[in-house]
Short mmCIF file of C-alpha atoms and ligand atoms in Angstrom, two decimals:
data_model
loop_
_atom_site.label_atom_id
_atom_site.label_comp_id
_atom_site.label_asym_id
_atom_site.label_seq_id
_atom_site.Cartn_x
_atom_site.Cartn_y
_atom_site.Cartn_z
CA MET A 30 152.35 19.19 137.37
CA ARG A 31 156.07 19.58 137.92
CA PRO A 32 157.16 18.51 141.43
CA SER A 33 159.22 20.87 143.59
CA ALA A 34 162.94 20.24 144.17
CA ALA A 35 163.52 16.95 146.01
CA PRO A 36 165.34 17.31 149.36
CA GLY A 37 169.09 16.85 148.82
CA SER A 38 168.84 17.41 145.05
CA ALA A 39 171.07 19.91 143.23
CA ALA A 40 168.07 22.24 142.78
CA ALA A 41 167.25 22.11 146.51
CA ARG A 42 170.92 22.79 147.38
CA SER A 43 171.07 25.80 145.09
CA ALA A 44 167.77 27.18 146.51
CA THR A 45 169.24 26.87 150.03
CA GLN A 46 172.44 28.63 148.91
CA ALA A 47 170.42 31.48 147.40
CA PHE A 48 168.38 31.71 150.63
CA ALA A 49 171.59 31.82 152.71
CA GLY A 50 173.08 34.51 150.46
CA ASP A 51 169.96 36.67 150.74
CA ILE A 52 169.78 36.25 154.51
CA GLU A 53 173.41 37.29 154.91
CA TYR A 54 172.92 40.32 152.62
CA TYR A 55 169.57 41.62 153.89
CA LEU A 56 170.14 41.05 157.60
CA THR A 57 173.30 43.17 157.50
CA LEU A 58 171.56 46.15 155.87
CA THR A 59 170.48 49.13 157.96
CA PRO A 60 167.70 48.74 158.92
CA ARG A 61 167.86 44.93 158.92
CA GLN A 62 165.36 43.41 156.54
CA LEU A 63 164.29 40.18 154.81
CA PRO A 64 162.66 39.72 151.36
CA SER A 65 158.96 39.06 151.92
CA HIS A 66 158.73 36.09 149.56
CA TYR A 67 160.63 34.03 152.14
CA LEU A 68 157.51 34.24 154.36
CA TYR A 69 155.98 31.53 152.16
CA ASP A 70 157.32 28.11 153.12
CA ALA A 71 154.67 25.38 153.63
CA LEU A 72 153.64 26.69 157.07
CA GLY A 73 153.78 30.31 155.86
CA SER A 74 151.46 29.49 152.96
CA ALA A 75 149.05 27.67 155.30
CA LEU A 76 149.08 30.64 157.70
CA PHE A 77 148.41 32.99 154.79
CA GLU A 78 145.34 30.92 153.87
CA ALA A 79 144.21 31.23 157.51
CA ILE A 80 144.69 35.01 157.32
CA CYS A 81 142.35 35.06 154.30
CA GLU A 82 139.63 33.57 156.52
CA LEU A 83 139.97 36.24 159.21
CA PRO A 84 137.09 38.72 159.49
CA TRP A 85 139.61 41.61 159.53
CA TYR A 86 141.34 40.61 156.25
CA ARG A 87 138.57 41.50 153.85
CA ILE A 88 140.36 41.82 150.55
CA THR A 89 140.33 38.11 149.66
CA ARG A 90 136.55 37.89 149.88
CA ALA A 91 136.14 41.25 148.11
CA GLU A 92 138.36 40.29 145.18
CA ARG A 93 136.76 36.85 144.86
CA ALA A 94 133.33 38.53 144.75
CA LEU A 95 134.51 40.91 142.01
CA LEU A 96 135.92 38.02 139.99
CA ALA A 97 132.72 36.03 140.34
CA SER A 98 130.51 38.95 139.32
CA ARG A 99 132.78 40.37 136.57
CA GLY A 100 134.49 37.20 135.36
CA ASP A 101 132.31 36.94 132.29
CA ASP A 102 133.06 40.58 131.27
CA ILE A 103 136.76 39.99 131.84
CA LEU A 104 136.90 36.85 129.73
CA ALA A 105 134.70 38.47 127.06
CA HIS A 106 137.36 41.11 126.64
CA VAL A 107 140.25 38.65 126.30
CA ASP A 108 138.42 36.30 123.94
CA PRO A 109 139.81 34.04 122.47
CA LEU A 110 141.79 33.23 125.61
CA ARG A 111 144.18 30.28 125.32
CA THR A 112 146.88 31.02 127.92
CA LEU A 113 146.29 32.17 131.47
CA ILE A 114 149.26 32.96 133.73
CA GLU A 115 148.83 33.67 137.42
CA LEU A 116 151.70 35.19 139.38
CA GLY A 117 151.54 34.14 143.05
CA PRO A 118 148.24 32.21 143.01
CA GLY A 119 148.26 31.11 146.66
CA SER A 120 145.30 28.71 146.91
CA GLY A 121 144.25 29.30 143.27
CA GLU A 122 140.68 29.97 144.38
CA LYS A 123 140.49 33.38 142.74
CA LEU A 124 141.59 32.08 139.37
CA ALA A 125 139.08 29.26 139.77
CA ALA A 126 136.36 31.86 140.44
CA LEU A 127 137.33 33.71 137.26
CA VAL A 128 137.38 30.58 135.10
CA GLU A 129 134.07 29.39 136.53
CA ALA A 130 132.39 32.76 136.01
CA GLY A 131 133.54 32.95 132.40
CA ALA A 132 133.34 29.26 131.49
CA GLY A 133 130.84 29.96 128.70
CA ARG A 134 133.37 32.21 126.94
CA LEU A 135 135.98 29.46 126.90
CA ARG A 136 133.57 27.18 124.98
CA GLY A 137 135.37 24.02 126.10
CA ILE A 138 138.44 24.91 123.99
CA PRO A 139 141.60 23.80 125.83
CA LEU A 140 143.15 26.45 128.05
CA THR A 141 146.71 26.33 129.37
CA VAL A 142 147.12 27.74 132.87
CA HIS A 143 150.61 28.58 134.12
CA LEU A 144 150.94 28.99 137.89
CA VAL A 145 154.03 30.83 139.15
CA ASP A 146 154.81 30.79 142.86
CA VAL A 147 157.86 30.48 145.12
CA SER A 148 155.90 28.19 147.43
CA ALA A 149 155.73 24.50 146.48
CA SER A 150 152.73 23.95 148.77
CA ALA A 151 150.85 26.90 147.23
CA LEU A 152 151.48 25.48 143.75
CA ASP A 153 150.27 22.08 144.83
CA LEU A 154 147.06 23.52 146.32
CA ALA A 155 146.44 25.90 143.40
CA GLY A 156 146.97 23.06 140.90
CA ARG A 157 144.38 20.94 142.71
CA THR A 158 141.93 23.86 142.97
CA LEU A 159 142.17 24.61 139.25
CA GLY A 160 142.05 20.94 138.36
CA ALA A 161 138.66 20.64 140.05
CA VAL A 162 137.04 23.62 138.33
CA ASN A 163 134.77 22.50 135.57
CA PRO A 164 134.92 19.06 133.98
CA SER A 165 133.62 20.37 130.65
CA GLN A 166 136.48 22.88 130.35
CA PRO A 167 139.81 21.15 129.56
CA ILE A 168 142.65 22.88 131.45
CA GLU A 169 146.32 22.00 131.11
CA ILE A 170 148.15 23.13 134.25
CA VAL A 171 151.85 23.97 134.21
CA THR A 172 153.51 24.98 137.49
CA HIS A 173 156.68 27.04 137.90
CA GLN A 174 158.25 27.11 141.35
CA ALA A 175 160.03 30.38 140.79
CA THR A 176 159.98 34.09 141.52
CA TYR A 177 157.50 36.18 139.53
CA GLU A 178 160.22 37.43 137.18
CA THR A 179 161.72 34.04 136.34
CA GLY A 180 158.37 32.24 136.23
CA LEU A 181 156.86 34.83 133.91
CA VAL A 182 159.72 34.37 131.43
CA GLN A 183 159.29 30.57 131.61
CA ALA A 184 155.50 30.78 131.22
CA THR A 185 155.45 33.22 128.30
CA ALA A 186 158.11 31.18 126.50
CA HIS A 187 155.61 28.30 126.49
CA ARG A 188 152.39 30.17 125.81
CA ARG A 189 150.10 28.91 123.08
CA SER A 190 150.78 30.55 119.74
CA ALA A 191 147.04 30.76 119.00
CA GLY A 192 144.68 33.00 120.95
CA ARG A 193 145.38 35.58 123.60
CA THR A 194 147.21 35.53 126.92
CA LEU A 195 145.95 36.95 130.21
CA VAL A 196 148.30 37.54 133.14
CA ALA A 197 146.54 37.64 136.53
CA PHE A 198 148.35 39.36 139.39
CA LEU A 199 145.82 39.23 142.19
CA GLY A 200 145.64 39.68 145.97
CA SER A 201 147.51 43.00 145.82
CA ASN A 202 150.78 41.08 145.36
CA ILE A 203 152.02 44.20 143.51
CA GLY A 204 151.83 45.99 146.90
CA ASN A 205 154.95 44.13 148.05
CA PHE A 206 157.06 46.05 145.49
CA ASP A 207 158.29 49.56 146.30
CA PRO A 208 157.16 52.15 143.70
CA PRO A 209 160.27 51.92 141.45
CA GLY A 210 160.12 48.12 141.73
CA ALA A 211 156.42 48.10 140.80
CA ASP A 212 157.10 50.28 137.74
CA ALA A 213 159.95 48.04 136.64
CA PHE A 214 157.99 44.83 137.17
CA LEU A 215 154.92 46.08 135.28
CA ARG A 216 157.20 47.02 132.38
CA HIS A 217 158.69 43.53 132.58
CA ILE A 218 155.16 42.05 132.28
CA ARG A 219 154.38 44.36 129.36
CA THR A 220 157.57 43.32 127.55
CA ALA A 221 156.70 39.66 128.00
CA LEU A 222 153.26 40.14 126.38
CA ALA A 223 152.17 40.66 122.79
CA ILE A 224 149.87 43.46 121.66
CA GLY A 225 146.28 42.48 122.51
CA ASP A 226 147.27 40.40 125.54
CA CYS A 227 145.91 41.58 128.88
CA LEU A 228 146.83 42.01 132.53
CA LEU A 229 144.31 41.74 135.37
CA ILE A 230 145.63 43.23 138.56
CA GLY A 231 144.15 43.40 142.07
CA THR A 232 145.20 46.27 144.33
CA ASP A 233 144.34 47.08 147.92
CA LEU A 234 143.31 50.72 148.31
CA VAL A 235 144.22 53.36 150.87
CA LYS A 236 141.72 53.10 153.72
CA PRO A 237 141.37 54.21 157.35
CA GLU A 238 144.41 53.33 159.46
CA ALA A 239 142.35 51.39 162.02
CA GLU A 240 141.15 48.97 159.30
CA LEU A 241 144.68 48.45 158.00
CA GLN A 242 145.98 47.90 161.51
CA LEU A 243 143.44 45.12 162.13
CA ALA A 244 144.14 43.53 158.76
CA TYR A 245 147.87 43.28 159.52
CA ASP A 246 147.81 42.78 163.29
CA ASP A 247 144.72 40.69 163.96
CA PRO A 248 143.42 39.98 167.47
CA LEU A 249 143.92 36.21 167.00
CA GLY A 250 147.62 36.59 166.31
CA VAL A 251 147.55 34.69 162.98
CA THR A 252 149.42 37.45 161.12
CA ALA A 253 151.93 37.59 163.97
CA ALA A 254 152.51 33.83 163.58
CA PHE A 255 152.86 34.26 159.79
CA ASN A 256 155.55 36.90 160.36
CA ARG A 257 157.44 35.10 163.15
CA ASN A 258 157.41 31.84 161.16
CA LEU A 259 160.10 33.40 158.96
CA LEU A 260 162.50 33.02 161.89
CA VAL A 261 161.35 29.41 162.39
CA ARG A 262 162.17 28.82 158.73
CA ILE A 263 165.66 30.34 159.05
CA ASN A 264 166.31 28.20 162.13
CA ARG A 265 165.23 25.04 160.29
CA GLU A 266 166.82 25.65 156.90
CA LEU A 267 170.00 27.50 157.88
CA GLY A 268 170.72 26.12 161.36
CA ALA A 269 170.07 29.48 163.06
CA ASP A 270 169.26 29.93 166.74
CA PHE A 271 166.64 32.69 166.69
CA ASP A 272 164.74 32.62 170.00
CA ILE A 273 161.24 33.07 168.58
CA ALA A 274 159.82 34.18 171.94
CA SER A 275 162.22 37.14 171.92
CA PHE A 276 160.53 38.74 168.90
CA ARG A 277 157.15 40.39 168.64
CA HIS A 278 155.19 41.24 165.52
CA ARG A 279 154.64 44.89 164.68
CA ALA A 280 152.50 46.27 161.87
CA VAL A 281 152.62 49.98 161.23
CA TRP A 282 150.91 52.25 158.70
CA ASN A 283 153.47 54.57 157.12
CA GLU A 284 151.22 57.27 155.70
CA ALA A 285 153.98 59.26 154.01
CA GLU A 286 154.97 56.17 151.98
CA SER A 287 151.42 54.78 151.69
CA ARG A 288 152.44 51.35 152.99
CA VAL A 289 151.83 48.98 155.86
CA GLU A 290 155.15 47.69 157.17
CA MET A 291 155.56 44.42 159.03
CA HIS A 292 158.48 44.15 161.41
CA LEU A 293 159.85 41.68 163.92
CA VAL A 294 160.96 43.55 167.04
CA ALA A 295 163.60 42.12 169.38
CA THR A 296 162.26 42.31 172.93
CA ARG A 297 165.74 42.02 174.52
CA ARG A 298 169.37 42.53 173.50
CA HIS A 299 170.74 39.19 172.35
CA GLN A 300 173.01 37.40 169.89
CA VAL A 301 171.84 35.29 166.96
CA ARG A 302 173.96 32.83 164.99
CA ILE A 303 173.06 31.71 161.45
CA PRO A 304 175.87 29.27 160.62
CA ASP A 305 174.78 28.39 157.09
CA ALA A 306 174.71 32.09 156.17
CA SER A 307 178.08 32.69 157.92
CA LEU A 308 176.43 35.33 160.09
CA GLU A 309 176.53 36.28 163.76
CA MET A 310 174.76 39.42 164.91
CA THR A 311 173.75 41.22 168.06
CA LEU A 312 170.25 42.64 168.12
CA ASP A 313 169.54 45.47 170.53
CA GLU A 314 166.31 45.59 172.52
CA GLY A 315 163.72 47.26 170.25
CA GLU A 316 165.74 46.66 167.08
CA THR A 317 163.60 45.53 164.18
CA ILE A 318 163.83 43.25 161.17
CA TRP A 319 161.62 44.62 158.40
CA THR A 320 159.93 41.66 156.72
CA GLU A 321 157.23 43.05 154.41
CA SER A 322 155.80 46.23 152.91
CA SER A 323 152.28 46.35 151.51
CA TYR A 324 151.77 49.52 149.49
CA LYS A 325 148.21 50.84 149.25
CA TYR A 326 146.99 52.60 146.15
CA ARG A 327 144.37 55.08 145.00
CA PRO A 328 142.36 53.85 141.97
CA GLN A 329 143.72 56.54 139.61
CA ALA A 330 147.29 55.84 140.67
CA VAL A 331 146.83 52.20 139.64
CA VAL A 332 145.75 53.29 136.17
CA ARG A 333 148.68 55.72 135.91
CA ILE A 334 151.36 53.15 136.74
CA LEU A 335 149.82 50.67 134.29
CA GLU A 336 149.69 53.29 131.54
CA ARG A 337 153.32 54.24 132.25
CA ALA A 338 154.24 50.60 131.70
CA GLY A 339 152.64 50.54 128.24
CA PHE A 340 149.12 49.27 128.96
CA THR A 341 145.73 50.84 128.10
CA LEU A 342 142.85 50.73 130.56
CA VAL A 343 139.97 48.42 129.64
CA GLU A 344 137.98 48.68 132.85
CA GLN A 345 138.39 49.08 136.59
CA TRP A 346 136.00 47.61 139.14
CA ILE A 347 135.99 48.81 142.74
CA HIS A 348 134.75 46.98 145.82
CA ALA A 349 133.92 50.15 147.76
CA GLU A 350 133.14 48.49 151.08
CA ALA A 351 136.44 46.64 151.37
CA GLY A 352 138.45 49.24 149.45
CA PHE A 353 139.81 47.02 146.69
CA ALA A 354 140.29 47.57 142.94
CA LEU A 355 140.43 45.06 140.12
CA THR A 356 141.87 46.61 136.96
CA LEU A 357 141.95 45.09 133.48
CA VAL A 358 144.41 46.57 130.98
CA GLU A 359 145.52 45.64 127.49
CA ALA A 360 149.02 45.63 126.04
CA THR A 361 148.90 48.24 123.25
C1 LIG B 20 149.76 37.50 149.49
S1 LIG B 20 149.75 35.87 148.80
C2 LIG B 20 148.38 36.08 147.66
C3 LIG B 20 147.90 34.81 147.08
C4 LIG B 20 146.75 34.97 146.08
N1 LIG B 20 147.15 35.76 144.93
C5 LIG B 20 145.57 35.61 146.74
O1 LIG B 20 145.19 36.69 146.29
O2 LIG B 20 145.02 35.05 147.69
C6 LIG B 20 151.16 35.93 147.74
C7 LIG B 20 151.44 34.64 146.97
O3 LIG B 20 152.52 34.91 146.07
C8 LIG B 20 153.64 34.08 146.37
N2 LIG B 20 154.81 34.97 146.27
C9 LIG B 20 155.14 36.00 147.08
N3 LIG B 20 156.22 36.65 146.61
C10 LIG B 20 156.59 36.01 145.46
C11 LIG B 20 157.61 36.22 144.51
N4 LIG B 20 158.48 37.22 144.63
N5 LIG B 20 157.67 35.39 143.44
C12 LIG B 20 156.77 34.35 143.30
N6 LIG B 20 155.79 34.10 144.18
C13 LIG B 20 155.69 34.93 145.25
C14 LIG B 20 153.42 33.52 147.75
O4 LIG B 20 154.00 32.26 147.92
C15 LIG B 20 151.88 33.49 147.84
O5 LIG B 20 151.37 32.28 147.32
#
């Protein structure tokens, strides 16, 4: 597996510069905001894994159960599968569940798995999870510490010429894109694939507000820590002086836009300096920094956006209790 950028290396310096540029740009927008992928440094990834264990965050268990029960059907449809690409694998446990469930379909023929994630620690964990799957199934693991867009280009450039490719985009990661962004990104995936290749996408569904509220603002405060850790990261990496105690986590269901928004709310008027992003700002009491949107879908809407992007529905499986859909489509 490829290691992440070494501290002090040219790659690490350019990642820090890009981070600083984004912080300066997004924090001066109205309303102030931050791109959600910056939530995932090593601590952010660990906190996300803790969120997945919470009783109120049900979608991880629901999707894993669907993959375990339908994995064989999924891999039967993409036979002969030779290249598997996961965008944002987190722990890699879901992909492992899929490969384990469909191991018979792979018949021990080598499979190349490309893992694309901005988080070095997630890639490390996912690589180890996949590496431990099934000794009789040879798996070559290639990691790409990159955004979805860049990593997908890198991964498809190196896909095996024989057999078919499956892109997995699980955990409702698509929900972090706004609707035009989701359309554009699904088209980008379609363009990267050949006819007959497939996309497996997991989407969280619209559900009662009280359930969404608990999933994004849990009574243990783990999601709050996940959100506030973004400020800890900016302090550490860009020399900022955010007073973490002066921000509270807020999750709100925006029904008109069909999304849960996460914000960090300043609890007092104060100044913040971020020297490495050349930024000084005054936050008013109650002012928010918008850190993440998680759009929720209806099952038919998922099919429509995939069809608009140039895919044809193979099958959709719904976990009714948790309100989660797993949709398999083919590039046609
Ligand atoms: C919500 S977690 C889901 C993880 C896993 N798919 C699951 O279902 O448990 C999102 C994952 O995608 C990664 N990620 C988030 N935004 C990303 C982006 N724009 N490009 C690449 N990776 C991203 C995060 O580091 C994290 O590992």
